[in-house]
Short mmCIF file of C-alpha atoms and ligand atoms in Angstrom, two decimals:
data_model
loop_
_atom_site.label_atom_id
_atom_site.label_comp_id
_atom_site.label_asym_id
_atom_site.label_seq_id
_atom_site.Cartn_x
_atom_site.Cartn_y
_atom_site.Cartn_z
CA MET A 1286 -52.70 37.16 -20.04
CA THR A 1287 -50.82 34.31 -18.28
CA SER A 1288 -53.14 31.61 -17.04
CA THR A 1289 -52.71 30.14 -13.53
CA PHE A 1290 -52.04 26.83 -15.26
CA THR A 1291 -49.10 28.21 -17.30
CA LEU A 1292 -47.72 29.94 -14.21
CA ARG A 1293 -47.83 26.79 -12.16
CA ARG A 1294 -46.20 24.84 -14.99
CA GLY A 1295 -43.44 27.43 -15.14
CA LEU A 1296 -42.86 27.21 -11.41
CA ILE A 1297 -42.70 23.42 -11.48
CA ALA A 1298 -40.22 23.48 -14.36
CA ALA A 1299 -38.06 26.01 -12.48
CA SER A 1300 -38.03 23.90 -9.32
CA VAL A 1301 -37.21 20.75 -11.29
CA SER A 1302 -34.20 22.44 -12.91
CA ALA A 1303 -33.13 23.89 -9.55
CA LEU A 1304 -33.31 20.40 -8.03
CA ALA A 1305 -31.38 18.95 -10.96
CA LEU A 1306 -28.74 21.62 -10.51
CA CYS A 1307 -28.48 20.84 -6.80
CA GLY A 1308 -28.17 17.16 -7.66
CA MET A 1309 -25.43 17.88 -10.17
CA ALA A 1310 -23.62 20.11 -7.71
CA GLY A 1311 -23.87 17.36 -5.08
CA GLN A 1312 -22.54 14.85 -7.55
CA ALA A 1313 -19.74 17.17 -8.57
CA LEU A 1314 -18.84 17.59 -4.91
CA ALA A 1315 -18.84 13.85 -4.40
CA GLN A 1316 -16.77 13.37 -7.54
CA ALA A 1317 -14.38 16.09 -6.49
CA LYS A 1318 -13.54 14.22 -3.29
CA ILE A 1319 -10.06 12.74 -3.41
CA PRO A 1320 -10.30 8.94 -3.16
CA MET A 1321 -8.24 7.40 -0.39
CA ARG A 1322 -8.55 3.65 -0.83
CA ILE A 1323 -6.89 1.70 1.97
CA SER A 1324 -6.09 -2.01 1.85
CA THR A 1325 -4.79 -4.10 4.76
CA PRO A 1326 -4.85 -7.78 5.79
CA ALA A 1327 -5.60 -6.70 9.37
CA VAL A 1328 -8.67 -8.21 11.08
CA PRO A 1329 -11.30 -5.69 12.29
CA ASP A 1330 -10.55 -6.21 15.98
CA ASP A 1331 -6.81 -5.47 15.72
CA TRP A 1332 -5.43 -2.03 16.58
CA HIS A 1333 -3.85 -1.49 13.18
CA ALA A 1334 -7.30 -2.04 11.61
CA LYS A 1335 -9.12 0.26 14.06
CA MET A 1336 -6.47 2.96 13.59
CA TRP A 1337 -7.76 3.57 10.05
CA THR A 1338 -11.05 4.81 11.50
CA VAL A 1339 -9.01 7.25 13.58
CA PHE A 1340 -7.25 8.31 10.37
CA LYS A 1341 -10.56 8.78 8.54
CA GLU A 1342 -12.18 10.72 11.38
CA ALA A 1343 -9.17 13.01 11.77
CA LEU A 1344 -9.09 13.76 8.06
CA ASP A 1345 -12.85 14.29 7.74
CA LYS A 1346 -12.64 16.68 10.68
CA SER A 1347 -9.66 18.71 9.48
CA ASN A 1348 -10.76 18.74 5.82
CA PRO A 1349 -14.54 18.20 5.59
CA ASN A 1350 -15.81 16.88 2.25
CA GLN A 1351 -12.37 16.75 0.66
CA PHE A 1352 -11.41 13.10 0.99
CA ASP A 1353 -13.28 9.87 0.38
CA VAL A 1354 -11.54 7.47 2.79
CA GLN A 1355 -12.44 3.82 2.04
CA ILE A 1356 -11.18 1.24 4.53
CA ASN A 1357 -10.80 -2.33 3.23
CA LEU A 1358 -9.80 -4.86 5.92
CA ASN A 1359 -9.07 -8.62 5.77
CA ALA A 1360 -7.09 -8.20 2.51
CA SER A 1361 -10.45 -7.77 0.76
CA LEU A 1362 -9.08 -5.31 -1.80
CA PHE A 1363 -5.46 -6.45 -2.32
CA LYS A 1364 -3.67 -9.62 -1.23
CA GLN A 1365 -1.16 -9.31 1.60
CA GLY A 1366 2.16 -8.08 0.22
CA THR A 1367 0.78 -6.84 -3.10
CA GLU A 1368 -0.13 -3.39 -1.74
CA PRO A 1369 3.15 -1.62 -2.68
CA ALA A 1370 2.80 -2.66 -6.34
CA ALA A 1371 -0.87 -1.58 -6.33
CA MET A 1372 0.13 1.82 -4.94
CA ALA A 1373 2.90 2.25 -7.51
CA ARG A 1374 0.39 1.44 -10.29
CA GLY A 1375 -2.07 4.01 -8.91
CA ASN A 1376 -4.74 1.42 -7.99
CA LEU A 1377 -4.43 2.05 -4.27
CA GLU A 1378 -3.75 5.22 -2.34
CA LEU A 1379 -2.79 4.03 1.14
CA SER A 1380 -1.61 1.00 3.03
CA SER A 1381 0.50 -0.07 5.97
CA ILE A 1382 3.56 -1.76 4.51
CA SER A 1383 6.03 -3.95 6.37
CA ALA A 1384 9.81 -3.80 6.56
CA PHE A 1385 9.69 -7.08 4.61
CA ASP A 1386 7.70 -5.44 1.79
CA ILE A 1387 10.20 -2.58 1.71
CA ALA A 1388 13.27 -4.84 1.81
CA LYS A 1389 12.25 -6.35 -1.55
CA MET A 1390 12.84 -2.97 -3.21
CA VAL A 1391 15.23 -1.32 -0.76
CA PRO A 1392 17.62 -4.15 0.24
CA GLU A 1393 19.28 -2.25 3.10
CA PHE A 1394 15.88 -2.09 4.82
CA SER A 1395 16.27 -5.84 5.53
CA ILE A 1396 18.16 -4.78 8.65
CA PHE A 1397 14.69 -4.25 10.19
CA THR A 1398 13.55 -7.75 9.17
CA ALA A 1399 16.34 -9.25 11.26
CA GLY A 1400 15.43 -10.57 14.67
CA TYR A 1401 16.71 -8.86 17.81
CA VAL A 1402 17.78 -5.58 16.18
CA VAL A 1403 15.11 -3.17 17.39
CA ARG A 1404 14.96 -3.35 21.18
CA ASP A 1405 11.48 -2.12 22.07
CA PRO A 1406 8.66 0.16 20.79
CA GLN A 1407 10.35 3.32 22.10
CA HIS A 1408 13.59 2.41 20.34
CA GLN A 1409 11.60 1.76 17.16
CA GLN A 1410 9.97 5.21 17.27
CA LYS A 1411 13.32 6.91 17.92
CA VAL A 1412 15.01 5.11 15.04
CA PHE A 1413 12.28 5.82 12.48
CA ASN A 1414 11.40 9.33 13.62
CA GLY A 1415 15.07 10.39 13.64
CA PRO A 1416 17.80 10.79 10.99
CA ILE A 1417 17.94 7.03 10.18
CA GLY A 1418 14.25 6.99 9.28
CA GLU A 1419 14.49 10.25 7.36
CA GLN A 1420 17.33 8.95 5.20
CA LEU A 1421 15.79 5.52 4.55
CA PHE A 1422 12.29 6.85 3.84
CA LYS A 1423 13.79 9.13 1.18
CA THR A 1424 15.18 6.03 -0.57
CA VAL A 1425 11.80 4.30 -0.11
CA SER A 1426 10.10 7.22 -1.86
CA ASP A 1427 12.62 7.19 -4.72
CA LYS A 1428 12.52 3.45 -5.29
CA MET A 1429 8.93 2.55 -4.40
CA ASP A 1430 7.08 5.71 -5.31
CA VAL A 1431 5.35 5.90 -1.92
CA THR A 1432 5.75 8.35 0.95
CA VAL A 1433 5.94 7.02 4.50
CA LEU A 1434 3.73 9.06 6.84
CA SER A 1435 4.09 7.32 10.18
CA THR A 1436 5.57 4.30 11.95
CA ILE A 1437 3.18 1.83 13.52
CA TYR A 1438 4.27 -0.54 16.29
CA LEU A 1439 2.80 -3.87 15.17
CA GLY A 1440 3.91 -5.54 18.36
CA THR A 1441 6.63 -7.95 19.42
CA ARG A 1442 6.45 -11.26 17.59
CA GLN A 1443 6.23 -14.49 19.59
CA VAL A 1444 6.09 -18.14 18.58
CA ASN A 1445 2.62 -19.71 18.89
CA LEU A 1446 2.33 -23.51 18.65
CA ARG A 1447 -0.52 -25.86 17.86
CA GLU A 1448 0.79 -28.53 20.25
CA ALA A 1449 2.81 -27.72 23.36
CA ARG A 1450 6.46 -28.74 23.44
CA ASN A 1451 9.54 -27.97 25.45
CA VAL A 1452 11.21 -25.04 23.69
CA ARG A 1453 14.37 -23.68 25.31
CA THR A 1454 16.61 -22.93 22.32
CA PRO A 1455 16.26 -22.80 18.50
CA THR A 1456 17.25 -26.48 18.29
CA ASP A 1457 13.95 -27.33 19.99
CA LEU A 1458 12.06 -25.89 17.01
CA LYS A 1459 13.77 -28.25 14.58
CA GLY A 1460 11.23 -29.73 12.17
CA VAL A 1461 8.40 -27.48 13.40
CA LYS A 1462 6.43 -26.21 10.40
CA LEU A 1463 6.30 -22.57 11.39
CA ARG A 1464 4.05 -20.49 9.20
CA MET A 1465 5.57 -17.24 7.96
CA PRO A 1466 4.15 -14.71 5.48
CA GLY A 1467 5.11 -15.55 1.91
CA SER A 1468 8.39 -13.89 1.07
CA LYS A 1469 11.99 -15.03 1.26
CA GLU A 1470 12.80 -12.39 3.87
CA TRP A 1471 10.08 -13.74 6.17
CA LEU A 1472 11.07 -17.36 5.55
CA PHE A 1473 14.65 -16.51 6.44
CA LEU A 1474 13.51 -15.24 9.82
CA GLY A 1475 11.58 -18.47 10.47
CA GLU A 1476 14.63 -20.56 9.56
CA ALA A 1477 16.86 -18.36 11.75
CA LEU A 1478 14.58 -19.27 14.66
CA GLY A 1479 15.45 -22.92 14.02
CA ALA A 1480 12.09 -23.93 12.50
CA THR A 1481 11.01 -25.16 9.06
CA ALA A 1482 9.50 -21.98 7.67
CA THR A 1483 6.29 -22.51 5.69
CA PRO A 1484 4.76 -19.66 3.64
CA LEU A 1485 1.06 -18.90 4.04
CA ALA A 1486 -1.06 -15.75 3.73
CA PHE A 1487 -2.29 -14.30 7.00
CA GLY A 1488 -5.93 -14.99 6.13
CA GLU A 1489 -5.24 -18.73 5.89
CA VAL A 1490 -3.40 -19.15 9.18
CA TYR A 1491 -6.41 -19.92 11.39
CA LEU A 1492 -7.49 -22.83 9.19
CA GLY A 1493 -3.88 -24.01 8.78
CA LEU A 1494 -3.56 -24.25 12.55
CA LYS A 1495 -6.95 -25.87 12.94
CA THR A 1496 -6.32 -28.58 10.35
CA GLY A 1497 -2.64 -29.09 11.18
CA THR A 1498 -1.12 -28.14 7.83
CA ILE A 1499 1.17 -25.97 9.95
CA ASP A 1500 2.51 -26.58 13.48
CA GLY A 1501 2.67 -22.97 14.51
CA GLN A 1502 2.87 -19.34 13.56
CA ASP A 1503 4.52 -16.19 14.84
CA ASN A 1504 2.75 -12.90 15.53
CA PRO A 1505 2.45 -10.25 18.21
CA LEU A 1506 0.13 -11.25 21.07
CA PRO A 1507 -2.63 -8.67 20.35
CA THR A 1508 -2.91 -10.21 16.87
CA VAL A 1509 -3.01 -13.75 18.32
CA ARG A 1510 -6.05 -12.54 20.26
CA ALA A 1511 -7.70 -10.44 17.51
CA ALA A 1512 -7.36 -13.17 14.85
CA LYS A 1513 -8.41 -15.81 17.41
CA PHE A 1514 -5.34 -18.01 16.86
CA PHE A 1515 -5.53 -18.87 20.59
CA GLU A 1516 -8.60 -20.99 19.79
CA VAL A 1517 -6.51 -23.37 17.68
CA THR A 1518 -3.15 -23.38 19.49
CA LYS A 1519 -1.89 -24.63 22.86
CA GLN A 1520 1.32 -22.72 23.56
CA LEU A 1521 2.95 -19.33 23.38
CA VAL A 1522 6.74 -19.28 23.49
CA LEU A 1523 7.88 -15.78 24.46
CA THR A 1524 10.86 -15.51 22.14
CA ASN A 1525 10.38 -11.72 21.65
CA HIS A 1526 12.21 -12.24 18.36
CA LEU A 1527 11.04 -9.24 16.36
CA VAL A 1528 9.89 -5.82 17.53
CA ASP A 1529 7.82 -5.45 14.43
CA GLY A 1530 6.78 -2.30 12.62
CA ILE A 1531 4.58 -1.36 9.72
CA PHE A 1532 4.54 1.99 7.98
CA ILE A 1533 1.56 4.02 6.81
CA ALA A 1534 2.48 4.86 3.24
CA ILE A 1535 0.70 6.85 0.53
CA SER A 1536 1.20 6.58 -3.22
CA ASN A 1537 3.38 9.43 -4.51
CA LYS A 1538 0.93 10.05 -7.33
CA THR A 1539 -1.71 10.96 -4.75
CA TRP A 1540 0.72 12.68 -2.39
CA ASN A 1541 2.23 14.94 -5.04
CA ALA A 1542 -1.21 16.10 -6.18
CA LEU A 1543 -2.13 17.39 -2.70
CA SER A 1544 -1.78 21.02 -1.59
CA ALA A 1545 0.68 21.79 1.21
CA ALA A 1546 -2.23 22.19 3.65
CA GLN A 1547 -3.77 18.88 2.58
CA LYS A 1548 -0.41 17.14 2.97
CA GLN A 1549 -0.14 18.48 6.49
CA SER A 1550 -3.63 17.18 7.36
CA VAL A 1551 -3.00 13.75 5.85
CA ARG A 1552 0.29 13.43 7.74
CA ALA A 1553 -1.36 14.58 10.98
CA ALA A 1554 -4.14 11.98 10.48
CA ALA A 1555 -1.55 9.23 9.92
CA GLN A 1556 0.26 10.32 13.06
CA ALA A 1557 -2.98 10.30 15.08
CA ALA A 1558 -3.62 6.76 13.80
CA ALA A 1559 -0.10 5.72 14.81
CA GLN A 1560 -0.48 7.19 18.27
CA TYR A 1561 -3.82 5.46 18.78
CA ASN A 1562 -2.41 2.10 17.66
CA ASN A 1563 0.87 2.39 19.53
CA GLU A 1564 -0.64 3.42 22.87
CA ASN A 1565 -3.35 0.78 22.79
CA ARG A 1566 -1.10 -2.00 21.58
CA ILE A 1567 1.63 -1.35 24.14
CA LYS A 1568 -0.99 -1.25 26.90
CA GLU A 1569 -2.58 -4.49 25.68
CA GLU A 1570 0.75 -6.29 25.39
CA GLY A 1571 1.42 -5.42 29.02
CA GLN A 1572 -1.72 -7.21 30.21
CA ILE A 1573 -2.52 -9.87 27.65
CA VAL A 1574 -0.63 -12.93 28.93
CA ASP A 1575 -3.26 -13.58 31.62
CA PHE A 1576 -5.93 -13.71 28.95
CA PHE A 1577 -4.14 -16.56 27.16
CA ARG A 1578 -3.58 -18.44 30.41
CA GLN A 1579 -7.31 -18.15 31.13
CA GLN A 1580 -7.92 -19.62 27.69
CA GLY A 1581 -5.87 -22.66 28.71
CA LEU A 1582 -2.69 -21.90 26.74
CA GLN A 1583 0.74 -22.65 28.16
CA VAL A 1584 2.85 -19.50 28.18
CA THR A 1585 6.54 -20.37 28.38
CA THR A 1586 9.76 -18.37 28.45
CA PRO A 1587 12.63 -19.93 26.51
CA ASP A 1588 16.32 -19.13 26.76
CA VAL A 1589 15.96 -15.78 24.95
CA ASP A 1590 19.73 -15.20 24.99
CA ALA A 1591 20.21 -18.44 23.07
CA PHE A 1592 17.58 -17.38 20.51
CA ARG A 1593 19.13 -13.90 20.24
CA LYS A 1594 22.61 -15.26 19.67
CA ALA A 1595 21.52 -17.84 17.08
CA VAL A 1596 19.35 -15.37 15.16
CA GLN A 1597 21.93 -12.56 15.22
CA ASP A 1598 24.70 -14.94 14.08
CA THR A 1599 22.54 -16.29 11.26
CA TYR A 1600 21.83 -12.76 9.97
CA ALA A 1601 25.42 -11.59 10.41
CA LYS A 1602 26.62 -14.43 8.18
CA SER A 1603 23.86 -13.95 5.59
CA ASP A 1604 23.77 -12.09 2.27
CA TYR A 1605 21.28 -9.69 3.86
CA ALA A 1606 23.96 -8.25 6.15
CA LYS A 1607 26.26 -7.70 3.15
CA VAL A 1608 24.01 -4.90 1.86
CA TRP A 1609 23.51 -3.17 5.21
CA PRO A 1610 25.32 0.18 4.91
CA ALA A 1611 28.53 0.30 6.95
CA GLY A 1612 27.82 1.60 10.43
CA LEU A 1613 24.01 1.38 10.19
CA LEU A 1614 23.68 -1.40 12.76
CA ASP A 1615 25.85 0.59 15.20
CA ARG A 1616 23.81 3.72 14.58
CA ILE A 1617 20.61 1.78 15.30
CA ASN A 1618 22.12 0.21 18.43
CA ASN A 1619 23.34 3.61 19.61
CA THR A 1620 19.96 5.29 19.16
CA ARG A 1621 18.62 5.89 22.66
C1 LIG B 2991 1.52 -11.76 9.32
O1 LIG B 2991 1.09 -12.10 8.22
O2 LIG B 2991 1.94 -12.55 10.15
C2 LIG B 2991 1.57 -10.26 9.61
O3 LIG B 2991 1.77 -10.06 11.02
C3 LIG B 2991 2.68 -9.60 8.81
C4 LIG B 2991 2.59 -8.09 8.93
O4 LIG B 2991 3.55 -7.46 8.12
C5 LIG B 2991 1.19 -7.60 8.55
O5 LIG B 2991 0.97 -7.82 7.17
C6 LIG B 2991 0.15 -8.33 9.38
O6 LIG B 2991 0.30 -9.73 9.25
C7 LIG B 2991 -1.27 -8.04 8.93
O7 LIG B 2991 -1.51 -6.67 8.99
C8 LIG B 2991 -2.30 -8.79 9.77
O8 LIG B 2991 -2.23 -8.44 11.14
#
């Protein structure tokens, strides 16, 4: 005859194994989630940082429990500019890469690092969402082993100076130590603007401006606000020199392992993120100048035609232009 004691012991043992099984199943589920590590130098308050939450929410909604999206801001996972290599090595799944990052591996992409080529955010979307983008992104995938999912409007870059000065033409920037991100393509842009380009990682710019190791920096106005550069500078010169873009890209290793349905959801999430960023950033750019004036900054308009001419001439004469496919600049200009 089974004693009550033995019965109870049996029941306890059964529940313990059931719990253990549940635990294992839970663990298996967690392990089965596809990691989506994201790395970006963006500061939390900037639109291209917040857009990753939109990406995560969209993906968690369309594909519950399938992806483990991990957002790493402030370059806390990978240093600015090292993301493409990390993705190619399989240490990172997603990032937003710049035209400058791409140009290192796909030289013809340097056409988008040149000042005064892309006219405005609408032109940018048309160029990259049309046949030009399709063709170039195919080369990006072949050479960099990443797939571009959407085009993000980073904003229109402006010159931002530590001390105010009279800037009408590029000559007026002579000798100004203008911080640029650390690659030769970026430095070339700074020099084309007439300044002395000085390489520095984004995360070090605030201190550089504060201590005076640099005289200025260039970035879109929403970033000047989000990264608080306005606290340590006195002037914005509205050169409008680069309608800048970044591209949400995923490692091909990860991309190729997804099902067709998963690919569709990931692409849709990247497009939702782009839409969120683009709409908010364009709206903010339309209103932001007053904010800087209220903060005591001088906001000045230089002779933009003089900047455009100098920058375009410098690029036209450079080795960069030599590798631009024949007719590409005209095709970009004629995209409406
Ligand atoms: C910058 O370092 O100035 C830059 O604007 C370059 C961009 O390509 C991008 O890396 C951006 O910084 C970061 O996302 C921080 O906003």
